[in-house]
Tab-separated table of N, CA and C in Angstrom:
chain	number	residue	atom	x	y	z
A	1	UNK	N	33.072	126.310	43.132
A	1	UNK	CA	34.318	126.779	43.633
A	1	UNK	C	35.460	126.378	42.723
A	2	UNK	N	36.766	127.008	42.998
A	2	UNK	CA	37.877	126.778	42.321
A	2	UNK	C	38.742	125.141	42.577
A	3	UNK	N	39.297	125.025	42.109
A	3	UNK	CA	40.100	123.407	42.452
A	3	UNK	C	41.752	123.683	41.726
A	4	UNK	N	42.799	123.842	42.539
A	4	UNK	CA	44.195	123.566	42.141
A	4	UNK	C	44.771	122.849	42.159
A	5	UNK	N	44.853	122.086	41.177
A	5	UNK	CA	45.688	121.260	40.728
A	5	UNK	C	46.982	121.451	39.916
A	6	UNK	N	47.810	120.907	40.488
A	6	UNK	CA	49.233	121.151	39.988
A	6	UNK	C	49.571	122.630	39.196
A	7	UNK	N	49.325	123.373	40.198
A	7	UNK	CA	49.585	124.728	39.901
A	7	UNK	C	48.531	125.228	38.660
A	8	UNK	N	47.345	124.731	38.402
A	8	UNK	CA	46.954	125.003	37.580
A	8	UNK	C	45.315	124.990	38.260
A	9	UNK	N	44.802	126.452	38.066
A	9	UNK	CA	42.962	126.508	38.547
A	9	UNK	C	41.781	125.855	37.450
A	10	UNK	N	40.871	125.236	38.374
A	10	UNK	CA	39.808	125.107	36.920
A	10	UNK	C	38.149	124.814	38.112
A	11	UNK	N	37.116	124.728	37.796
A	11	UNK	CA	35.924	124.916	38.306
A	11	UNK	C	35.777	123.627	38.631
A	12	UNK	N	35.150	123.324	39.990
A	12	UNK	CA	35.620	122.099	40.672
A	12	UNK	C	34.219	120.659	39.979
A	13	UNK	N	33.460	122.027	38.865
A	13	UNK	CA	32.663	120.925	38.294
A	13	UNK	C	33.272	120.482	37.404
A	14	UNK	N	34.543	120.942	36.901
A	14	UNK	CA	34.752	120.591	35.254
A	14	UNK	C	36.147	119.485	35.116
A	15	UNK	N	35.428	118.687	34.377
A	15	UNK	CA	36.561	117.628	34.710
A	15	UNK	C	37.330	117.692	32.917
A	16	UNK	N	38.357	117.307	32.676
A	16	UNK	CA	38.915	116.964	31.883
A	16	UNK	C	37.912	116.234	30.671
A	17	UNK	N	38.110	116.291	29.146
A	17	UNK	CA	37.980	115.458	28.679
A	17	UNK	C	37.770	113.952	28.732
A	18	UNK	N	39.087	113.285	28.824
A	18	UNK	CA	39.143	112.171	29.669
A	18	UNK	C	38.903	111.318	30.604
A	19	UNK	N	39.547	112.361	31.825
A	19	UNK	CA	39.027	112.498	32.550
A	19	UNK	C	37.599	111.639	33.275
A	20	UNK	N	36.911	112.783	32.725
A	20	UNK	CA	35.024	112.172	32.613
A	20	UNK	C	34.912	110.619	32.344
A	21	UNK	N	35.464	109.743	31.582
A	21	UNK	CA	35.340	109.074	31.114
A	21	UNK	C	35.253	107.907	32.119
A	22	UNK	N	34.115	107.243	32.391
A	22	UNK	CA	34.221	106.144	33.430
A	22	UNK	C	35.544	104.889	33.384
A	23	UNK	N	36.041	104.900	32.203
A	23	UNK	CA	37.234	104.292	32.133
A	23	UNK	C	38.302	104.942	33.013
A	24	UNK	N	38.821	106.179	32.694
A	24	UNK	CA	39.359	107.095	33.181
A	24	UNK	C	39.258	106.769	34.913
A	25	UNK	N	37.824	107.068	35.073
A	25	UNK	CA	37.719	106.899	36.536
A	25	UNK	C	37.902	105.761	37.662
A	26	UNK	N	37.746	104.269	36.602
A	26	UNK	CA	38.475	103.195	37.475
A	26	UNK	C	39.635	103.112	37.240
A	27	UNK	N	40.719	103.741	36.505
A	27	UNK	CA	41.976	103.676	36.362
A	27	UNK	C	42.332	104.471	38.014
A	28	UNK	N	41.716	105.857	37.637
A	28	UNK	CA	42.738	106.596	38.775
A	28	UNK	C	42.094	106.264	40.357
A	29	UNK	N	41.049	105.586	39.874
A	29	UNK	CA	40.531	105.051	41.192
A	29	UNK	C	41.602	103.845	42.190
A	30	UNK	N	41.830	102.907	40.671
A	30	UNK	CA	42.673	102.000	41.577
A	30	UNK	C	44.244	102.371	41.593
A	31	UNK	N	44.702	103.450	40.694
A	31	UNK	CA	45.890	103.892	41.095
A	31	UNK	C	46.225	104.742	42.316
A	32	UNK	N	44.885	105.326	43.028
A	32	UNK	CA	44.749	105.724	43.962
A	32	UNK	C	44.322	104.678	45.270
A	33	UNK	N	43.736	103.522	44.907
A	33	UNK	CA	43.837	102.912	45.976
A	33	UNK	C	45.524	102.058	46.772
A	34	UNK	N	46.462	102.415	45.726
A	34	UNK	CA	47.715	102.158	46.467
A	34	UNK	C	48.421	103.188	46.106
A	35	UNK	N	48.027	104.301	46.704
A	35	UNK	CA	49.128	105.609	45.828
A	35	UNK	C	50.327	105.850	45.717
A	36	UNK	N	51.414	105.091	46.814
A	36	UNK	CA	52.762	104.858	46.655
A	36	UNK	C	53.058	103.850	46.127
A	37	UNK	N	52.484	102.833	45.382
A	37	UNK	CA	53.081	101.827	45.254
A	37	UNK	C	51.919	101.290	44.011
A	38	UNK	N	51.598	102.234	42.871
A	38	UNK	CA	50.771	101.656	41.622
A	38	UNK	C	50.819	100.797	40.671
A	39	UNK	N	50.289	99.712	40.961
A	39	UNK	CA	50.298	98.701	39.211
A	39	UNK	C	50.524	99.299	38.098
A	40	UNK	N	50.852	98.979	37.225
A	40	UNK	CA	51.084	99.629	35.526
A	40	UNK	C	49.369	99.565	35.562
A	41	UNK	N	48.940	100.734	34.544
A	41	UNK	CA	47.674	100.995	34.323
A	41	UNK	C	47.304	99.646	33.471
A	42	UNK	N	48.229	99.234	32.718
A	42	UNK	CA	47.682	97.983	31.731
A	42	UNK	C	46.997	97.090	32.914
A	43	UNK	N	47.212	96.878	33.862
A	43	UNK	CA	47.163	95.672	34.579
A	43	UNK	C	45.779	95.962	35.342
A	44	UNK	N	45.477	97.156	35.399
A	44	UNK	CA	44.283	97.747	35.927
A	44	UNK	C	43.126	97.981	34.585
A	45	UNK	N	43.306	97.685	33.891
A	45	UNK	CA	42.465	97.776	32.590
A	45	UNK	C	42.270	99.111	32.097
A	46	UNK	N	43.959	100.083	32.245
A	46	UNK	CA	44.137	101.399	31.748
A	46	UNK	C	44.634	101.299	30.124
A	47	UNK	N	43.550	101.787	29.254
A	47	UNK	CA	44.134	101.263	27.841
A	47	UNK	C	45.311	102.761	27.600
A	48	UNK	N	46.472	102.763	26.531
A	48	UNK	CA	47.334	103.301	26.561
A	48	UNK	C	46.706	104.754	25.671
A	49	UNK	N	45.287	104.745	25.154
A	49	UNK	CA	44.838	106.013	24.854
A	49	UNK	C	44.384	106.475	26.122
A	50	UNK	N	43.823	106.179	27.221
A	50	UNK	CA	43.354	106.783	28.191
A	50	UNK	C	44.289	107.092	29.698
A	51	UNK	N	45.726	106.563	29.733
A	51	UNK	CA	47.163	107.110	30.161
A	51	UNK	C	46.980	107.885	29.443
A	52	UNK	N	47.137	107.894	27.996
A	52	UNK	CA	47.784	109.470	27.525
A	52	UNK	C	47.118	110.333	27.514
A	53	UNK	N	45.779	110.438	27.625
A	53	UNK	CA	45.277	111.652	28.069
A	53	UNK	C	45.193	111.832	29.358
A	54	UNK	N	45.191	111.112	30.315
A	54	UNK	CA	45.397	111.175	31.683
A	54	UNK	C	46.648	112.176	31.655
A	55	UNK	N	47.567	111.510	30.870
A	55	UNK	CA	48.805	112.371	31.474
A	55	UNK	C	48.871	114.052	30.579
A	56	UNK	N	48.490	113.734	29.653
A	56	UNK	CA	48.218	115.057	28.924
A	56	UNK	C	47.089	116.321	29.882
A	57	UNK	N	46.598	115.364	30.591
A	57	UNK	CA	45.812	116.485	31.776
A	57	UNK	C	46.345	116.714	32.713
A	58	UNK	N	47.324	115.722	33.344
A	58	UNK	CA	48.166	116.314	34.292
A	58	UNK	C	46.856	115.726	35.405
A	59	UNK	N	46.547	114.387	35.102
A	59	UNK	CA	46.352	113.831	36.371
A	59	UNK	C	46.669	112.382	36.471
A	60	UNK	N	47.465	111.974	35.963
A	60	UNK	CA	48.442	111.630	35.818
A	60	UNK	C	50.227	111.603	35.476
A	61	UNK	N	50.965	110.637	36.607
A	61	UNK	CA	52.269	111.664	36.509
A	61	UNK	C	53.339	110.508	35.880
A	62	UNK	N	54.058	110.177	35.186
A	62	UNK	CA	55.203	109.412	34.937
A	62	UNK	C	56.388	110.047	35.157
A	63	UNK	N	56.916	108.623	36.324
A	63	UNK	CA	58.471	109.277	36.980
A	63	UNK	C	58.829	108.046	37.069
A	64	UNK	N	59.949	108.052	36.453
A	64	UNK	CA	60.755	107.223	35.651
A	64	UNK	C	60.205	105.958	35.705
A	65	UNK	N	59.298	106.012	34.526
A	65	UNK	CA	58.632	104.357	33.861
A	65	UNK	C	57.489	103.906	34.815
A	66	UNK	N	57.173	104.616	35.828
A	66	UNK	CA	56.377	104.581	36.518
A	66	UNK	C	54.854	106.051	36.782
A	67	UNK	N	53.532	105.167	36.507
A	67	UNK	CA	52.641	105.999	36.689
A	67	UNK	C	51.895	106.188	38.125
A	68	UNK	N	52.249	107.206	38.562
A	68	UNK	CA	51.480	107.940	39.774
A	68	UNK	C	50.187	108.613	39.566
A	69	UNK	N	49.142	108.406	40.125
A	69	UNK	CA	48.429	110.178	40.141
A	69	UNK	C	49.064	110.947	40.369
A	70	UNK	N	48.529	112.675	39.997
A	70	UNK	CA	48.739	113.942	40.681
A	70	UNK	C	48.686	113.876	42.305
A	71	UNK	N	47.553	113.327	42.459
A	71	UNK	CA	47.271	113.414	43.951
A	71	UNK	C	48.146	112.460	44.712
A	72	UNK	N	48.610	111.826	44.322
A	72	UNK	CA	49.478	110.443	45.400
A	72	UNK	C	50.937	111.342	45.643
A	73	UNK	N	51.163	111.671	44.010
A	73	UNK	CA	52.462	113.209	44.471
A	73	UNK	C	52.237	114.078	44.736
A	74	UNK	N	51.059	114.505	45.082
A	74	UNK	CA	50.995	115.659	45.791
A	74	UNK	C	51.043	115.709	47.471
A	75	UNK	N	50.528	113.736	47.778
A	75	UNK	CA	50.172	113.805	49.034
A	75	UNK	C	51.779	112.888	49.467
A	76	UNK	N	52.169	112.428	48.472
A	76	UNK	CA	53.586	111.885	48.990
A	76	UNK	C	54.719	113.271	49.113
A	77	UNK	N	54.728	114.467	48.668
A	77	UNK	CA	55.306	115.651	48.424
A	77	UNK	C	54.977	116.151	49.932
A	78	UNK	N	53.544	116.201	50.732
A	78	UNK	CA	53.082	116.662	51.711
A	78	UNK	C	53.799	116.042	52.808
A	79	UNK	N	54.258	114.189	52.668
A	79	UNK	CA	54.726	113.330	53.831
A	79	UNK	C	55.969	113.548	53.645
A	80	UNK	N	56.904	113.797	52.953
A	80	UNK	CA	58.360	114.057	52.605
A	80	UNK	C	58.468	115.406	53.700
A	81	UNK	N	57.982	116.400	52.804
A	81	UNK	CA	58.301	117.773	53.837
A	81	UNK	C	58.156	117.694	55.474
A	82	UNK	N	57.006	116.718	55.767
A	82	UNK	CA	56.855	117.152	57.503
A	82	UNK	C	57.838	115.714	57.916
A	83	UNK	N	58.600	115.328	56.731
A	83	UNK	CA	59.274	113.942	57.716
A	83	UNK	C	60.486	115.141	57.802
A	84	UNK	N	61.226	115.556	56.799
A	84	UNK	CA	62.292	116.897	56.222
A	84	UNK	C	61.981	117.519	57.766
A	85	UNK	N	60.990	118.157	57.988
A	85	UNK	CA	60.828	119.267	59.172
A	85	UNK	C	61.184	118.709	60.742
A	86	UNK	N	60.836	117.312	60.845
A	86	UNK	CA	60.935	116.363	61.664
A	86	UNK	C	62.121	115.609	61.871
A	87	UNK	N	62.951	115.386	60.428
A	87	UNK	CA	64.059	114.307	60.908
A	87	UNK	C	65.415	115.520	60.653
A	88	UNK	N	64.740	116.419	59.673
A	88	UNK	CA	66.498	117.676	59.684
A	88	UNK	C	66.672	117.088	57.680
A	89	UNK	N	66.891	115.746	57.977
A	89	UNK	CA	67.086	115.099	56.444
A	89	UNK	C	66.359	113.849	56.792
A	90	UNK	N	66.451	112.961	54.964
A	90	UNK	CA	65.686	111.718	54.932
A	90	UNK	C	66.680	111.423	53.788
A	91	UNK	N	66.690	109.808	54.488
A	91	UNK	CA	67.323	108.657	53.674
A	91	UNK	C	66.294	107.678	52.518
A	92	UNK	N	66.659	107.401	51.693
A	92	UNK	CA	65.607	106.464	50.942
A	92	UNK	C	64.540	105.356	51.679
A	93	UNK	N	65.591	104.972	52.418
A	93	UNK	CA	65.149	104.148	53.512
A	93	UNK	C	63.864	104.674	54.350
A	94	UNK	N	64.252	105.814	54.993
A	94	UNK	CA	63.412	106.664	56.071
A	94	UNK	C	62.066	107.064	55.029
A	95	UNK	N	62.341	107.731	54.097
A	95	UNK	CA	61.297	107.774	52.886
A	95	UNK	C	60.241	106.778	52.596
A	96	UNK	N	60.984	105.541	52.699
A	96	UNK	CA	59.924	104.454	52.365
A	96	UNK	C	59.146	104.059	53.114
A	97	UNK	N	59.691	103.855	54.448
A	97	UNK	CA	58.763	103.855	55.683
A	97	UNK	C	57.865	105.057	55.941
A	98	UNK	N	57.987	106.269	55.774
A	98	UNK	CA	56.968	107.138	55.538
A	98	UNK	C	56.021	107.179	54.899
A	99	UNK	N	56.247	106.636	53.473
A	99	UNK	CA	55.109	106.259	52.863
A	99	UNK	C	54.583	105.119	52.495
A	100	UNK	N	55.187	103.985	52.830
A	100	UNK	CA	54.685	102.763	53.108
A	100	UNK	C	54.672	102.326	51.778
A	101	UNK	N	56.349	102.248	51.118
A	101	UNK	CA	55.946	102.046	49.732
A	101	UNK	C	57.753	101.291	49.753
A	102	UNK	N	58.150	100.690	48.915
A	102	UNK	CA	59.377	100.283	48.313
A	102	UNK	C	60.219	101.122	47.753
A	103	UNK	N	61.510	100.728	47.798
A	103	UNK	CA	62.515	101.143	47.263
A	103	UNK	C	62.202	101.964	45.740
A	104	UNK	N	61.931	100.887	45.059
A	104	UNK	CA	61.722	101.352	43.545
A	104	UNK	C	60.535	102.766	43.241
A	105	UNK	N	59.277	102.146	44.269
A	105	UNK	CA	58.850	103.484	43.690
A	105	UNK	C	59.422	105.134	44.311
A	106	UNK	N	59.737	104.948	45.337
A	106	UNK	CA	59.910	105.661	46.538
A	106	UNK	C	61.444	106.800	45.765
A	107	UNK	N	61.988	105.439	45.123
A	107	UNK	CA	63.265	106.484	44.255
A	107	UNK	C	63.070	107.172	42.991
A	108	UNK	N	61.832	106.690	42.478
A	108	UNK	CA	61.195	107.720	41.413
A	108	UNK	C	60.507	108.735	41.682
A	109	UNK	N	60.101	108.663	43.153
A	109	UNK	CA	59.295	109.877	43.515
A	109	UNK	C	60.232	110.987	44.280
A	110	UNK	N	60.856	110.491	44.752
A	110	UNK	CA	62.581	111.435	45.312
A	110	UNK	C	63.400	112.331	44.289
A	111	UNK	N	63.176	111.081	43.521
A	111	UNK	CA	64.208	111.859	41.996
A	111	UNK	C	63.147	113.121	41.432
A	112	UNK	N	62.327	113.065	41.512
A	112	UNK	CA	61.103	113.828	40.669
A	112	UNK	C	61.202	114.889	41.582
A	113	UNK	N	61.096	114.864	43.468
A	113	UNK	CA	61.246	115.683	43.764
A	113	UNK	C	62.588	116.709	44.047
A	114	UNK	N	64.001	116.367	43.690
A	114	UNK	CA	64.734	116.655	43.511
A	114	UNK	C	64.481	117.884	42.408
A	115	UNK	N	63.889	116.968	41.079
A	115	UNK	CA	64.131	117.770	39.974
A	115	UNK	C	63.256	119.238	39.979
A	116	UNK	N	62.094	118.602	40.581
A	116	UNK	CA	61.266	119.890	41.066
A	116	UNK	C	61.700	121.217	41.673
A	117	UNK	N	62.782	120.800	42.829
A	117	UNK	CA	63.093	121.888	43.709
A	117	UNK	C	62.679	121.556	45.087
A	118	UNK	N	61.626	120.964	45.354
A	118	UNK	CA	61.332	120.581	46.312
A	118	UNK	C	62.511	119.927	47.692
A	119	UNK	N	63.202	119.028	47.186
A	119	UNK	CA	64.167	118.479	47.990
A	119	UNK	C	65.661	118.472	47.264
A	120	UNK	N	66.977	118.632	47.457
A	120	UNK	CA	67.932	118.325	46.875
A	120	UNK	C	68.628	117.112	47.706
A	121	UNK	N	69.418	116.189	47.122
A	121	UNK	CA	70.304	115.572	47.470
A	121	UNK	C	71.432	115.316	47.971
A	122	UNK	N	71.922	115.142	48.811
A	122	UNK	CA	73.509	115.228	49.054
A	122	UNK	C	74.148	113.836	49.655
A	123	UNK	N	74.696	112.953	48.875
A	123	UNK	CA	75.210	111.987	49.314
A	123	UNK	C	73.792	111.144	49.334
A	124	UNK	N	73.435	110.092	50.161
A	124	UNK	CA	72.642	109.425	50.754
A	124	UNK	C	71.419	110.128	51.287
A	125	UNK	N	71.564	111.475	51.534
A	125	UNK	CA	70.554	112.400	52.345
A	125	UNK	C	69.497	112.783	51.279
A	126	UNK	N	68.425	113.382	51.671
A	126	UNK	CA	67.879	114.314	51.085
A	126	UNK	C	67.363	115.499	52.218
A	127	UNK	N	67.832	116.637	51.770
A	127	UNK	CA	67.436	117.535	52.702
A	127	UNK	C	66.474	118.446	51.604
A	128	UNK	N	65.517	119.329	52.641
A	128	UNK	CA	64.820	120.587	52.168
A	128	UNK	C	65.394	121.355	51.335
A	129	UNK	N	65.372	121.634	50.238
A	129	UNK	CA	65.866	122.823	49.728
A	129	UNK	C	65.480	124.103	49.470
A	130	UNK	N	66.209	124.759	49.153
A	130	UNK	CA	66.299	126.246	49.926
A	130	UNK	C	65.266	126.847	49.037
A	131	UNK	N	64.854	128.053	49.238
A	131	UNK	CA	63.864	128.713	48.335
A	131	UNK	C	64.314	129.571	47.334
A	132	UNK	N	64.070	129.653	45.889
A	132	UNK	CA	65.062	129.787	45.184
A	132	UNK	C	65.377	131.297	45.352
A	133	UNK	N	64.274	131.688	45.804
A	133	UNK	CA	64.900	133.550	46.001
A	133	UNK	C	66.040	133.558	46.733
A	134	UNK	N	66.799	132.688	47.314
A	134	UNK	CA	67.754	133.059	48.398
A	134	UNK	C	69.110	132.498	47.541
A	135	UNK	N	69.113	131.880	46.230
A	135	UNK	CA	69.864	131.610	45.701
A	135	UNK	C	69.574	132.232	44.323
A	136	UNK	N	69.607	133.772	43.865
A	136	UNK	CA	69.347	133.819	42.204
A	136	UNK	C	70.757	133.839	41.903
A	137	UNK	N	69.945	132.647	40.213
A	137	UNK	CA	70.976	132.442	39.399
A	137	UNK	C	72.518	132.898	39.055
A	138	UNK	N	71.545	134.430	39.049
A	138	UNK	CA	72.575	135.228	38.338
A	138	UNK	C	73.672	136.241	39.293
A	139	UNK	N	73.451	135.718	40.448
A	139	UNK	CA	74.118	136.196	41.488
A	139	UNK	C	75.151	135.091	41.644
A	140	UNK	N	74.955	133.384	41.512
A	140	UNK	CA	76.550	132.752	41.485
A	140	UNK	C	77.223	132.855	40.293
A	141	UNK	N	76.300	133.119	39.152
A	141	UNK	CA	76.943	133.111	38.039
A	141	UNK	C	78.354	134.639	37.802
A	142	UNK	N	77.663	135.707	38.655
A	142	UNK	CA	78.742	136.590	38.969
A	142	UNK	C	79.803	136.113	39.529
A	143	UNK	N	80.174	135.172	40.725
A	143	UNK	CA	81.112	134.715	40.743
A	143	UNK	C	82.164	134.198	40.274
A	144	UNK	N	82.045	133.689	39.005
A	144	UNK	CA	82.175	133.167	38.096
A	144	UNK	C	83.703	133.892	37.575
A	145	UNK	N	85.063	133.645	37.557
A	145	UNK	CA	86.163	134.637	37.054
A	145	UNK	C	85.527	134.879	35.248
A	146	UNK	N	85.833	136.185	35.427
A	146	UNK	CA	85.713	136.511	33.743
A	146	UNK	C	86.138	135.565	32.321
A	147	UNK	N	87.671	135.244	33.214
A	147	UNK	CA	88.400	135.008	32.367
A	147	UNK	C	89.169	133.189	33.023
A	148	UNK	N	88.571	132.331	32.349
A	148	UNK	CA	89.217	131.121	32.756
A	148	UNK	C	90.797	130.519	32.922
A	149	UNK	N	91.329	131.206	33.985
A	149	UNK	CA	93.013	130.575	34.054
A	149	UNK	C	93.598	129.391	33.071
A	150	UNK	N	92.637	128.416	33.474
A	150	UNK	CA	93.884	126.750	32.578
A	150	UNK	C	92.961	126.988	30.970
A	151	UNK	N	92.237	128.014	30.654
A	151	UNK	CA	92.062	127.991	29.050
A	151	UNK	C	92.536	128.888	28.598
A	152	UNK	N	93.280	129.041	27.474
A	152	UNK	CA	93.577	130.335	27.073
A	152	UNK	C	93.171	130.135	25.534
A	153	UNK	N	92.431	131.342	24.913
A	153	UNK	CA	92.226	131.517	23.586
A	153	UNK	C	93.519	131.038	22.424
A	154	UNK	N	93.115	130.434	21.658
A	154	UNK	CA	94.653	130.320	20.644
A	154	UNK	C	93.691	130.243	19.629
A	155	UNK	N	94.066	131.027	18.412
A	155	UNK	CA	93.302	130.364	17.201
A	155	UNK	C	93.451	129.119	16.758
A	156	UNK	N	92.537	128.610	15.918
A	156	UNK	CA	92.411	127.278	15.687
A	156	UNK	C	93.676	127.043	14.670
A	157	UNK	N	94.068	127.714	13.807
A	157	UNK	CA	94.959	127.619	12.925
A	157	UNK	C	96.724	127.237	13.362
A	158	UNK	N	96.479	127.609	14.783
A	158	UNK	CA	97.666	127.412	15.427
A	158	UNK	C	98.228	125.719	15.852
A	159	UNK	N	97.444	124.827	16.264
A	159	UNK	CA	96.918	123.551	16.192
A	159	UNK	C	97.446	123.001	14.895
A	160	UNK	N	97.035	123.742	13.742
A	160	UNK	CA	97.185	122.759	12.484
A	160	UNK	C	98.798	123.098	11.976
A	161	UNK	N	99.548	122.073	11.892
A	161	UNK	CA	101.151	122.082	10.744
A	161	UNK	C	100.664	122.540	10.010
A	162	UNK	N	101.516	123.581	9.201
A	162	UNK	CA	101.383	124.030	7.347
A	162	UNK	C	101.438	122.721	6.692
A	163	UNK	N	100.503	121.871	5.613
A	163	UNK	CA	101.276	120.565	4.843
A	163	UNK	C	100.499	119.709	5.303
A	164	UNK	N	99.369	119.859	6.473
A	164	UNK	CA	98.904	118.704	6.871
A	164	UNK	C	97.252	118.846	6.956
A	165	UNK	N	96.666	117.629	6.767
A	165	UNK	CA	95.416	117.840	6.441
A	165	UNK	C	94.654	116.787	7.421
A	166	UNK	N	94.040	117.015	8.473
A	166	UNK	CA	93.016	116.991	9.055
A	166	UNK	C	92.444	115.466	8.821
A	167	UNK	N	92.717	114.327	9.499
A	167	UNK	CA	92.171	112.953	9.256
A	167	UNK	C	90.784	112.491	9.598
């Protein structure tokens, strides 16, 4: 059968390069045994060639200085939305208690989902965000006045005195 991972299909026998690699497999094993809240791979006996192909496969995730699995963000992405559906919004705070994880990691995984689309920010909150079909681009960018009021075109030459040279 098929297997999707991070938006991406592949045959649920075929593992990565890496991956395969029984090294590989006690890394994401024990980064998966605390999935909100992961040791640096060094500390788990993840050598820094086998992160980088981890992450070059995209089963492994770095958000900000911090390594996740795919799957811990995929399943921390899953507890965000039904807390979102449940509380209206979520605070960092409310976040962490959902996933039973700290401040620090909990704000790298927020920020990531921000950047995604998944959640936006406002103030202290994080609410659901909207689906982007209901906002295209190029529909606020029409809003936009043609012509900017407090700038007005002047050539550059106008700026410079005759006699004076540019310090």
């Amino acid at each position: 059968g098929l297997v999707i991972e991070q938006g991406r299909a592949r045959l649920a026998s075929h593992r990565g390069r890496v991956a395969g690699e029984p090294e590989a497999q006690r890394l994401l094993a024990a980064l998966d045994a605390v999935p909100f809240a992961p040791p640096p791979p060094a500390e788990v006996g993840g050598s820094p060639e086998i992160v980088r192909g981890l992450l070059r496969e995209k089963l492994l995730l770095e958000l900000d200085g911090l390594v996740f699995t795919a799957s811990a963000v995929d399943k921390a992405r899953q507890v965000v939305r039904e807390g979102l559906e449940r509380h209206g919004s979520l605070t960092v705070s409310q976040a962490r208690d959902l996933l039973g994880s700290s401040r620090k990691y909990v704000l790298a995984i927020l920020a990531h989902f921000d950047a995604e689309g998944v959640t936006r920010r406002r103030g202290d909150e994080r609410f659901s965000a909207p689906p982007a079909a209901l906002f295209p681009r190029r529909a606020s960018l029409a809003r936009l006045p043609k012509k900017v009021p407090w700038r007005t075109a002047r050539p550059a030459s106008a700026s410079l005195k005759p006699g004076r040279l540019c310090s």
